[in-house]
Coordinates of C-alpha atoms in Angstrom, one line a residue:
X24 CA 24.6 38.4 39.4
X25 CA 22.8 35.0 38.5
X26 CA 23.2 34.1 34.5
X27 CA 19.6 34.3 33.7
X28 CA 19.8 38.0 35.2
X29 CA 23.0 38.7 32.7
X30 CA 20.8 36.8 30.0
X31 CA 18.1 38.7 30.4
X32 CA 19.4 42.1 30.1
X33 CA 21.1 40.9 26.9
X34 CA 18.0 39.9 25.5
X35 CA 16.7 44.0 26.5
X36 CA 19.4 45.7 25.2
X37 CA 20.3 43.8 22.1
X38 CA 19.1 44.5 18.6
X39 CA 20.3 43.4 15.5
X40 CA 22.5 47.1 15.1
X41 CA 23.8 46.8 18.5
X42 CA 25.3 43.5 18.3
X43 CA 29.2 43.6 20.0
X44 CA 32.0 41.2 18.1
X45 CA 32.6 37.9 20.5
X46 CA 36.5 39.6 20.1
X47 CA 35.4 42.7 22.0
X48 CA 33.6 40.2 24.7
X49 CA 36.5 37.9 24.6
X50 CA 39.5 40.8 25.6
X51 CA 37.0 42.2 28.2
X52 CA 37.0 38.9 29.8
X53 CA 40.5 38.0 28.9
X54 CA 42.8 38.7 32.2
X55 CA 46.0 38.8 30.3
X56 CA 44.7 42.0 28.7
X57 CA 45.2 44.0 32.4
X58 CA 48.6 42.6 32.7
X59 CA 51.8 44.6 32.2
X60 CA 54.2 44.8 29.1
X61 CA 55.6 41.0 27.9
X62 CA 58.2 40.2 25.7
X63 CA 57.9 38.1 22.6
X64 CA 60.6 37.1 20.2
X65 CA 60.4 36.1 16.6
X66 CA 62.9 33.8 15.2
X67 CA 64.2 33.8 11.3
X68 CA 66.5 30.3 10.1
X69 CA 67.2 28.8 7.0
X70 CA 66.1 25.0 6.8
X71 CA 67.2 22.3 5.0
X72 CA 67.0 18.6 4.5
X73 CA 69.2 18.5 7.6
X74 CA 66.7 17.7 10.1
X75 CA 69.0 17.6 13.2
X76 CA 71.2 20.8 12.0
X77 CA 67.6 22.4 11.9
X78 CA 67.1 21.4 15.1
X79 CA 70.5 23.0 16.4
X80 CA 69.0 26.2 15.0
X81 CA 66.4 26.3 16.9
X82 CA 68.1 25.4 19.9
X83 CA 70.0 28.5 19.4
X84 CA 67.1 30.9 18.6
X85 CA 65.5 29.2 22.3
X86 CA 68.8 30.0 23.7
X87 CA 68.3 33.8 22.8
X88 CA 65.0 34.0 23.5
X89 CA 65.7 32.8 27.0
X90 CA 68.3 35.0 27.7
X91 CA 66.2 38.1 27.0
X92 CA 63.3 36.5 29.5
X93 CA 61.2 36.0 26.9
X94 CA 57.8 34.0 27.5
X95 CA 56.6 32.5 23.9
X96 CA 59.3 32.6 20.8
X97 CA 57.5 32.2 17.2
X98 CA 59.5 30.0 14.7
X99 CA 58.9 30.2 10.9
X100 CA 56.8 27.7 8.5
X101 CA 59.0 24.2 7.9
X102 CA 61.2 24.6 10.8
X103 CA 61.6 20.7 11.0
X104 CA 62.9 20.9 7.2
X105 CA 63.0 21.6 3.6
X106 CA 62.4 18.6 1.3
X107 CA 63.9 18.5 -1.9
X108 CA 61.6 17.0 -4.0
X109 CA 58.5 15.6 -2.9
X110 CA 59.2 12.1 -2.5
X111 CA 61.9 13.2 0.0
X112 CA 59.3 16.0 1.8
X113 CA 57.0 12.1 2.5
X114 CA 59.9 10.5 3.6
X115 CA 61.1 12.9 6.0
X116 CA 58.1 14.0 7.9
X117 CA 56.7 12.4 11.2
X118 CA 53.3 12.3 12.4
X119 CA 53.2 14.7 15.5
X120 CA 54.0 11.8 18.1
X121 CA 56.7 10.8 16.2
X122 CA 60.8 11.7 17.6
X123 CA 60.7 15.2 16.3
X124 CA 58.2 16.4 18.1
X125 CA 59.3 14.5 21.7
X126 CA 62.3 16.7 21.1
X127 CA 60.7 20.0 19.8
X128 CA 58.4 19.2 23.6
X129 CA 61.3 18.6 25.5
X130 CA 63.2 22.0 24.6
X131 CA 59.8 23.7 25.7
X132 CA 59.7 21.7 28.9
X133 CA 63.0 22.4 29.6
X134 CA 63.5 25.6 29.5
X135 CA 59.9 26.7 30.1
X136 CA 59.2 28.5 27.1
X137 CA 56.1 28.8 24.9
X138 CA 57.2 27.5 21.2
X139 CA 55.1 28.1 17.9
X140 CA 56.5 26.0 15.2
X141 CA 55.3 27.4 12.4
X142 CA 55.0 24.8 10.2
X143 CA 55.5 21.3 10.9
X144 CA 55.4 18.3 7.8
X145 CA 52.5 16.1 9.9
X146 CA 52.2 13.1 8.1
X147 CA 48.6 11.4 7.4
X148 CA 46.5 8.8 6.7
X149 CA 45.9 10.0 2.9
X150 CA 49.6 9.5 1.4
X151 CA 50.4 13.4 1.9
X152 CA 51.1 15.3 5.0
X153 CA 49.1 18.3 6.9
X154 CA 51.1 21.9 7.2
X155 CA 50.9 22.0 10.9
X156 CA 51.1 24.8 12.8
X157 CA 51.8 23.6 16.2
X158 CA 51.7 25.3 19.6
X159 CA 53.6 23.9 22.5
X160 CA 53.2 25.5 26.2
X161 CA 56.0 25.4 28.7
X162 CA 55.0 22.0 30.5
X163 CA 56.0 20.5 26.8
X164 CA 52.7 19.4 25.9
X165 CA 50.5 20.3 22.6
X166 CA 48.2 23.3 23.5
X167 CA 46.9 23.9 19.8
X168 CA 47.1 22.4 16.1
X169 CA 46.0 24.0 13.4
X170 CA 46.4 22.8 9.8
X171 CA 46.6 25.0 7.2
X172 CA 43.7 26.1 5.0
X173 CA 45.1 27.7 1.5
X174 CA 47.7 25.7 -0.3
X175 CA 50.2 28.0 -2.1
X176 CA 49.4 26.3 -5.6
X177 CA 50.4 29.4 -7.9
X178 CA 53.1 30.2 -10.7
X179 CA 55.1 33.2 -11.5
X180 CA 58.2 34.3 -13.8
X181 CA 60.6 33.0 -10.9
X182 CA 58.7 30.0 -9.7
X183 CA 55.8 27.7 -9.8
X184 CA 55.0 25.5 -6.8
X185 CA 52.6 23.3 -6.4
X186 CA 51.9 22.6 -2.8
X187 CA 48.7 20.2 -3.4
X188 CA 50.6 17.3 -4.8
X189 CA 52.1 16.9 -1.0
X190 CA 49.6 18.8 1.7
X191 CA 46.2 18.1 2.4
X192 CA 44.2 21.1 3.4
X193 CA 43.1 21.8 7.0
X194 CA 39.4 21.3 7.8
X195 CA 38.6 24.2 9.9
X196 CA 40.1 27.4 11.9
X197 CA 41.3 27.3 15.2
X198 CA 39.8 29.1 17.8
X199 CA 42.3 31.4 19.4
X200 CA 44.8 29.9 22.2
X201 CA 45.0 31.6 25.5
X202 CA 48.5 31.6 25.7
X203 CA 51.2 33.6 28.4
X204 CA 50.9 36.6 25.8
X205 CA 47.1 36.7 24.9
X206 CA 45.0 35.2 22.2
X207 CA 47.0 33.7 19.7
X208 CA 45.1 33.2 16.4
X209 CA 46.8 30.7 14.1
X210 CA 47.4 31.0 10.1
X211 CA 50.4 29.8 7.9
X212 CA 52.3 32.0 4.9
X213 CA 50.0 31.7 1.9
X214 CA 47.0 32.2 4.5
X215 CA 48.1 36.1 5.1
X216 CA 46.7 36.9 1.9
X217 CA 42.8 36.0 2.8
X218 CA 41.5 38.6 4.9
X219 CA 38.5 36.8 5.9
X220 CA 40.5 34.5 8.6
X221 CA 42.0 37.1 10.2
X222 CA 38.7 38.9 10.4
X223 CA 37.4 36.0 11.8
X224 CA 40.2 35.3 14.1
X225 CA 39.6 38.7 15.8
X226 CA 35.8 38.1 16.1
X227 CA 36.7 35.1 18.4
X228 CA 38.6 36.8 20.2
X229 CA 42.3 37.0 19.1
X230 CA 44.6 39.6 20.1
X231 CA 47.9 38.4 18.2
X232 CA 47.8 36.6 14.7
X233 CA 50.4 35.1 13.6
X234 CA 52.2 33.9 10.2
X235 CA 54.9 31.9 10.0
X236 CA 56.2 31.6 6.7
X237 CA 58.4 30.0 3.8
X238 CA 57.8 33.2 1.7
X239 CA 59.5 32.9 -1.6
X240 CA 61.9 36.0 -2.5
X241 CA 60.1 37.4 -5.4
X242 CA 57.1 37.5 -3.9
X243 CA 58.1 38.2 -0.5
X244 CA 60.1 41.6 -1.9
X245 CA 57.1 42.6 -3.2
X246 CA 54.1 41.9 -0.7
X247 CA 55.4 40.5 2.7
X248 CA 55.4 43.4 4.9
X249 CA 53.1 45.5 3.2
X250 CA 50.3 42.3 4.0
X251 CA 51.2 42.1 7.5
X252 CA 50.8 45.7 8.2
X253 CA 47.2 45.6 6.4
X254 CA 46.4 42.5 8.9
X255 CA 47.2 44.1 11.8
X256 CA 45.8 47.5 10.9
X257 CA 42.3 46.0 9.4
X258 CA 42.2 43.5 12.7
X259 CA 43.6 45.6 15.3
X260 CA 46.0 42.8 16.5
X261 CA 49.5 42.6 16.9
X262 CA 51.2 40.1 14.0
X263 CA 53.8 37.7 14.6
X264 CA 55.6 36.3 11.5
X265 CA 58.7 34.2 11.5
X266 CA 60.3 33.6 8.2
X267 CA 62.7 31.3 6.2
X268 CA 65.7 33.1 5.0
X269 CA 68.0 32.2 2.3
X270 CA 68.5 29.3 -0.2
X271 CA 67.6 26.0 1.4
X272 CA 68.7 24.2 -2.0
X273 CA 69.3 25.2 -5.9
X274 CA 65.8 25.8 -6.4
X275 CA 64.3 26.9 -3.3
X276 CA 65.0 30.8 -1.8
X277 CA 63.1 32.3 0.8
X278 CA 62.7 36.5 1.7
X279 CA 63.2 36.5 5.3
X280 CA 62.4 39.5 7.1
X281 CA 60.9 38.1 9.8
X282 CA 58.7 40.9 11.9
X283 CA 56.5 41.9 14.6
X284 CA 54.0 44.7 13.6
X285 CA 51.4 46.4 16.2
X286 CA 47.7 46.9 15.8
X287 CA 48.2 50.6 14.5
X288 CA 50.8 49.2 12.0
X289 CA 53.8 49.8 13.2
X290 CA 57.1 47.7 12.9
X291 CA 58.1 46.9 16.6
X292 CA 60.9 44.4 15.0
X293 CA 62.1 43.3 11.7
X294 CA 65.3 40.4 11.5
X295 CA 66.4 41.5 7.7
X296 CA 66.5 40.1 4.7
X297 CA 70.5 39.6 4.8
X298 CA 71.3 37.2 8.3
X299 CA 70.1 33.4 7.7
X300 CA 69.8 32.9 12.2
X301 CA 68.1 35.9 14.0
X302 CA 66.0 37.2 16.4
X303 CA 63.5 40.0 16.9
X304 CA 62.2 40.8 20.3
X305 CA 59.2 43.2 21.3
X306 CA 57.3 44.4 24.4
X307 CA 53.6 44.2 23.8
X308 CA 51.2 45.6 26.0
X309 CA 47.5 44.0 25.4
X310 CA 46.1 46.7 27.9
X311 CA 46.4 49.3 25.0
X312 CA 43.8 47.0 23.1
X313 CA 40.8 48.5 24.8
X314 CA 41.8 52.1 24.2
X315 CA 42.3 51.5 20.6
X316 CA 39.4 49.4 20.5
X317 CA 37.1 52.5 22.1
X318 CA 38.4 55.4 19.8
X319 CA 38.2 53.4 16.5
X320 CA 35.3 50.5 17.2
X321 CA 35.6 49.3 14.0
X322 CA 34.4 45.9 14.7
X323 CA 30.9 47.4 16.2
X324 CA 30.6 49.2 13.2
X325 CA 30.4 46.5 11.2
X326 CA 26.8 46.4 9.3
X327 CA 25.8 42.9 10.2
X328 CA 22.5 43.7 9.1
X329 CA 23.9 43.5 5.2
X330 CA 27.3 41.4 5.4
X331 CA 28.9 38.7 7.9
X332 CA 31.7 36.4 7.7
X333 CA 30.8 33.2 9.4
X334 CA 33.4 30.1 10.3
X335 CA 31.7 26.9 9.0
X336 CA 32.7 23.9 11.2
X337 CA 34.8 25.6 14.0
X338 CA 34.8 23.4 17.2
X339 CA 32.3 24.7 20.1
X340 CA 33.2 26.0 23.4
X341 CA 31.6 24.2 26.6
X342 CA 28.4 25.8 27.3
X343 CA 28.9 28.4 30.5
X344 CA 25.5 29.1 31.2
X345 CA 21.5 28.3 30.3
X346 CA 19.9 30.1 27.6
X347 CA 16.6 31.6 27.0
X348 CA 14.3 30.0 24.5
X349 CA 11.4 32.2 23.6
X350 CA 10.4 32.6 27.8
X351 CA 11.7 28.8 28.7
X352 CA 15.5 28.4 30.2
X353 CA 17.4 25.8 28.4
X354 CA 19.5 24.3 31.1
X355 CA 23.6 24.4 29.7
X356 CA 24.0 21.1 30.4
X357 CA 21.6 20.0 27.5
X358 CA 23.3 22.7 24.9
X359 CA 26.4 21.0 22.7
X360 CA 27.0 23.3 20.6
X361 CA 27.3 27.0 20.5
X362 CA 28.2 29.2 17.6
X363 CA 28.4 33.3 17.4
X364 CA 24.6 33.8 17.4
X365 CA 22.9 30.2 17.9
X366 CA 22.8 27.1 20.0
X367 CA 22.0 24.1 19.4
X368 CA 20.6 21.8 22.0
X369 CA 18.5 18.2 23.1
X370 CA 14.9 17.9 22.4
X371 CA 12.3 17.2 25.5
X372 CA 10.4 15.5 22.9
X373 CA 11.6 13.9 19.8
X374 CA 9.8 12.7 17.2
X375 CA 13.3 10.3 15.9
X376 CA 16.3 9.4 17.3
X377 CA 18.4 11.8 17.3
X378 CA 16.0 15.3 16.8
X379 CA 17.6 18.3 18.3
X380 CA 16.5 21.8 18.1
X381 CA 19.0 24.7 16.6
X382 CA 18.4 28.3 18.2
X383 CA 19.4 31.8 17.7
X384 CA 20.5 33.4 20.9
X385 CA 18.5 36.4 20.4
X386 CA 15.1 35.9 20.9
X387 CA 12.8 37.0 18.2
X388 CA 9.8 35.5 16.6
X389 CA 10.0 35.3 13.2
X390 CA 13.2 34.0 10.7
X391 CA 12.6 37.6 8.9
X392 CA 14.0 39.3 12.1
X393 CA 17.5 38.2 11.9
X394 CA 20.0 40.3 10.2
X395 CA 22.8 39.0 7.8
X396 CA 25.2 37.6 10.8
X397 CA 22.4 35.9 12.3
X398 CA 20.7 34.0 9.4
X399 CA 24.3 33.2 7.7
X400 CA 25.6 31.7 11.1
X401 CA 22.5 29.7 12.2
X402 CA 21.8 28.0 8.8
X403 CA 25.8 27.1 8.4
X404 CA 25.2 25.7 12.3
X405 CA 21.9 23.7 11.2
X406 CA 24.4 22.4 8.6
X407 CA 27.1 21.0 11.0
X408 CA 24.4 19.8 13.6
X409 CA 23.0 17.9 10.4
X410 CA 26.2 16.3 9.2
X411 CA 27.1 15.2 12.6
X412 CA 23.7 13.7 13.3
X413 CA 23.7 11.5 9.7
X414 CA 27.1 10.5 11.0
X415 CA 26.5 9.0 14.4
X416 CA 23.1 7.8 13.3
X417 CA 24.4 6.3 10.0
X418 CA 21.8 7.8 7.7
X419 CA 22.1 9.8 4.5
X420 CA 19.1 12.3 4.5
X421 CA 17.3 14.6 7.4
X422 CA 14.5 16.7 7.6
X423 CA 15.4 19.8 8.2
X424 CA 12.1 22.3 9.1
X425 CA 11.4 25.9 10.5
X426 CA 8.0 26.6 11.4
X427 CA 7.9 30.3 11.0
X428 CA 4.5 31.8 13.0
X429 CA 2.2 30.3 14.6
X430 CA -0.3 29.5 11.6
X431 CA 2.6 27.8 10.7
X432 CA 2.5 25.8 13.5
X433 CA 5.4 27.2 15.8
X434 CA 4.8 27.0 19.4
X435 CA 7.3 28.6 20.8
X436 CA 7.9 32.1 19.3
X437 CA 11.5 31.8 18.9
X438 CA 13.4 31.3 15.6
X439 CA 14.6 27.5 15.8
X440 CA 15.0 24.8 13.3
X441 CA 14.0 20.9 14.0
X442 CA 16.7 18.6 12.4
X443 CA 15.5 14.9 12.6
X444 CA 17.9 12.0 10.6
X445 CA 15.4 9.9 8.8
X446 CA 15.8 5.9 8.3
X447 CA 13.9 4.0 5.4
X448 CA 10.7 3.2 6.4
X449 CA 10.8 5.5 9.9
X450 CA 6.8 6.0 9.1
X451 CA 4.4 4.9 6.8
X452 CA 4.3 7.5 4.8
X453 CA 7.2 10.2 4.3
X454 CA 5.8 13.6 5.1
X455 CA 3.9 11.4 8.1
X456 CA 6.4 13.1 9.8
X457 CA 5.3 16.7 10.3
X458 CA 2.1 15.4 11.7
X459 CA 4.2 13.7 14.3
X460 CA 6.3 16.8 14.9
X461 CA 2.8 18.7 15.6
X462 CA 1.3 15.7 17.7
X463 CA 4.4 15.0 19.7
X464 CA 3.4 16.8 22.4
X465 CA 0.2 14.8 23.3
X466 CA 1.8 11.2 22.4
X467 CA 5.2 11.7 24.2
X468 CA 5.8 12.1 27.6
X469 CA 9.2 14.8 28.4
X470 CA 12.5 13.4 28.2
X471 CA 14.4 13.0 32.1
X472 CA 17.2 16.0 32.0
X473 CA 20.3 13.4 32.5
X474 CA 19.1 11.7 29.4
X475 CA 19.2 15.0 27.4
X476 CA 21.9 15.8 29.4
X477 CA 24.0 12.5 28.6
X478 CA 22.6 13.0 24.8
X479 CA 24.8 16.5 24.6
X480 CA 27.6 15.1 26.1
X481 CA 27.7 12.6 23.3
X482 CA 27.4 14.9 20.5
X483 CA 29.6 17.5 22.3
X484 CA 32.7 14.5 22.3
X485 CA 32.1 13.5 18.8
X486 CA 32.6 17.0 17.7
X487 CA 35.7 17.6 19.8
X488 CA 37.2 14.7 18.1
X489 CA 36.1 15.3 14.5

């Protein structure tokens, strides 16, 4: 079947109610969800400043892992160490090609394992560090990074930390990583307690979220595995989370417990509270996904109509085929962006350097048929496509326009916005431009397709490397 054919029956069947999760088209497509049982293990340490005794830990909890054929072993948050203070954390942490991290890819390499370290100190640019959460495949090299969005900046009777004053906060969520186990979504501790990620995390597609953690005692005794159950239950995913266990120095105690849960909410293993060095190992099946997914669709009973969640500045997958815009085929080649419900893509004729279109995938007329998802995920994307256009152009204002109906003066009856960087003096007079945009047509002859073509693959690298 050609991909206009599959586009085209999309566009018949679709309506705003009937609108599938990307998750539920991701695990369809996903061929690790027809394989049989796998085993994953969870590991549970106690770190301290001791970076090489940390190490040794690990080595150990691979060693298990291996023995029990496991494919991917998840370690807790600040498996590299435990500062004492924060001028020590600084001190001790390595930017993610630094010696540490050679030796955490070597252990992977070597004994052809999947490792998630939960929580690596990354040093940066800014005078702080990033809490990484890094993946590592079994060839040794970096599959995934994802720096962690929610700082734990909080005080209660037993403790107040402050974890600002030496992390920076990520930018953006990780799509999930196809990994030997499925679709591993990426959080960090403090992050379990913000349902929206998760949510989102399932909607592109993950199968398996995971939460490594630091969790302090008081707090983990009272809300640990009671938040991991409601993550996987809400989600539908099976949760990873390795834990810290014990006191890692006179101020510092962690709750341990480290645990696999399943997507109706059941404990499938749980290290304790009591033993510093464990392991916890599970068979997961992804197959039973689907059938879970068919007699509770939760996620298609979502009313996008009234309420969405929408990622602002996730990084795009490569375009895999042309889209329809209005009855004209935009060839993939020219699209450099794609969100859940929009695409954004070269112009044939621009009126400035630099003017791209932003679509929804849906074809309708009028900006007053989109539902909530729709309008909530095309105006953040018109955003991002903005911001990355003032930054390649160097410019510091855009106009950003929608002509909605044709006595508005849209030709094509498909919702799209024009975003257009502007320079000083670009015309005579400021608003000159919207003549232009409705006189482009006669004044400029189309755009070659390799030019738009080599025009996407610019934007599409700057935004894989922002």
């Amino acid at each position: 079947m050609s991909n206009l054919v599959r586009i085209a029956r999309r566009i018949i069947v679709s309506s705003p109610k009937q609108f599938r999760s990307m998750a539920s088209e991701s695990v369809e497509n996903c061929p690790s969800s027809k394989r049989p049982s796998t085993t994953i293990a969870v590991g549970q340490m106690r770190s301290t400043n001791d970076k090489a005794a940390n190490f040794c830990q690990v080595q150990e909890l691979v060693a298990q892992a291996k023995s029990k054929n496991v494919s991917m072993l998840f370690l807790p948050e600040c498996c590299d160490f435990v500062g004492e203070n924060r001028a020590q954390t600084l001190e001790l942490s390595e930017t993610l090609d630094g010696q540490l991290m050679a030796q955490y890819r070597e252990l992977a390499k070597s004994n052809e394992i999947w490792l998630s370290l939960g929580g690596i100190h990354e040093r940066n640019s800014e005078g702080k560090i990033y809490n990484a959460h890094v993946l590592v495949n079994e060839k040794g090299e970096l599959a995934a990074v994802y720096r962690k969005l929610h700082l734990f900046d909080a005080t209660t009777k037993e403790i107040t930390l402050r974890e600002s004053s030496t992390v920076s906060p990520g930018e953006r969520l990780e799509r999930p990583v196809k990994t030997p186990v499925g679709m591993v979504g990426l959080q960090i501790c403090y992050d379990l307690r913000f349902a929206e990620t998760s949510i989102l995390l399932r909607k592109l597609g993950a199968q398996i979220l995971t939460y490594p953690a630091a969790f302090t005692y008081a707090t983990g005794k009272a809300h640990w595995e009671i938040l991991l159950r409601a993550r996987a239950i809400e989600t539908q995913c099976f949760v990873v989370a390795a834990a810290q266990q014990g006191w890692h120095n006179k101020k510092r105690q962690s709750w341990g417990q480290s645990i696999i849960v399943d997507p109706w909410g059941r404990v499938l293993a749980d290290c304790g509270t009591e033993k510093e060095l464990n392991l916890g190992t599970a068979e997961i099946n992804l197959a039973t996904l689907d059938s879970l997914y068919q007699s509770m669709p939760c996620f298609e009973h979502r009313r996008n109509e009234l309420y969405s969640l929408t990622a602002y500045n996730i990084k795009s997958k490569e375009p895999t085929e042309d889209r329809f815009f209005a009855k004209n085929i935009v060839d993939k080649r020219t699209i450099f962006y794609e969100s859940e419900f929009c695409f954004a893509f070269t112009n044939l004729r621009c009126v400035v350097d630099g003017h791209v279109l932003v679509s929804t995938k849906r074809v309708t007329s009028r900006l007053c048929g989109l539902d909530c998802a729709e309008m909530a995920d095309l105006f953040a994307t018109v955003c991002m496509v903005q911001r990355m256009l003032e930054k390649i152009y160097q410019t510091t204002s855009a106009t950003v326009t929608v002509q909605d109906g044709a006595h508005a003066g849209q030709t094509v009856p498909h919702v799209h916005f024009h975003v257009m960087p502007r320079r000083e003096g670009d015309f005579c007079f400021n608003d000159q431009i919207y003549i232009k945009l409705d006189e482009r047509a006669e004044d400029k002859p189309p755009r070659t397709i390799q030019d738009r073509i080599d025009e996407a693959q610019r934007y599409r690298a700057f935004l894989d490397c922002s």
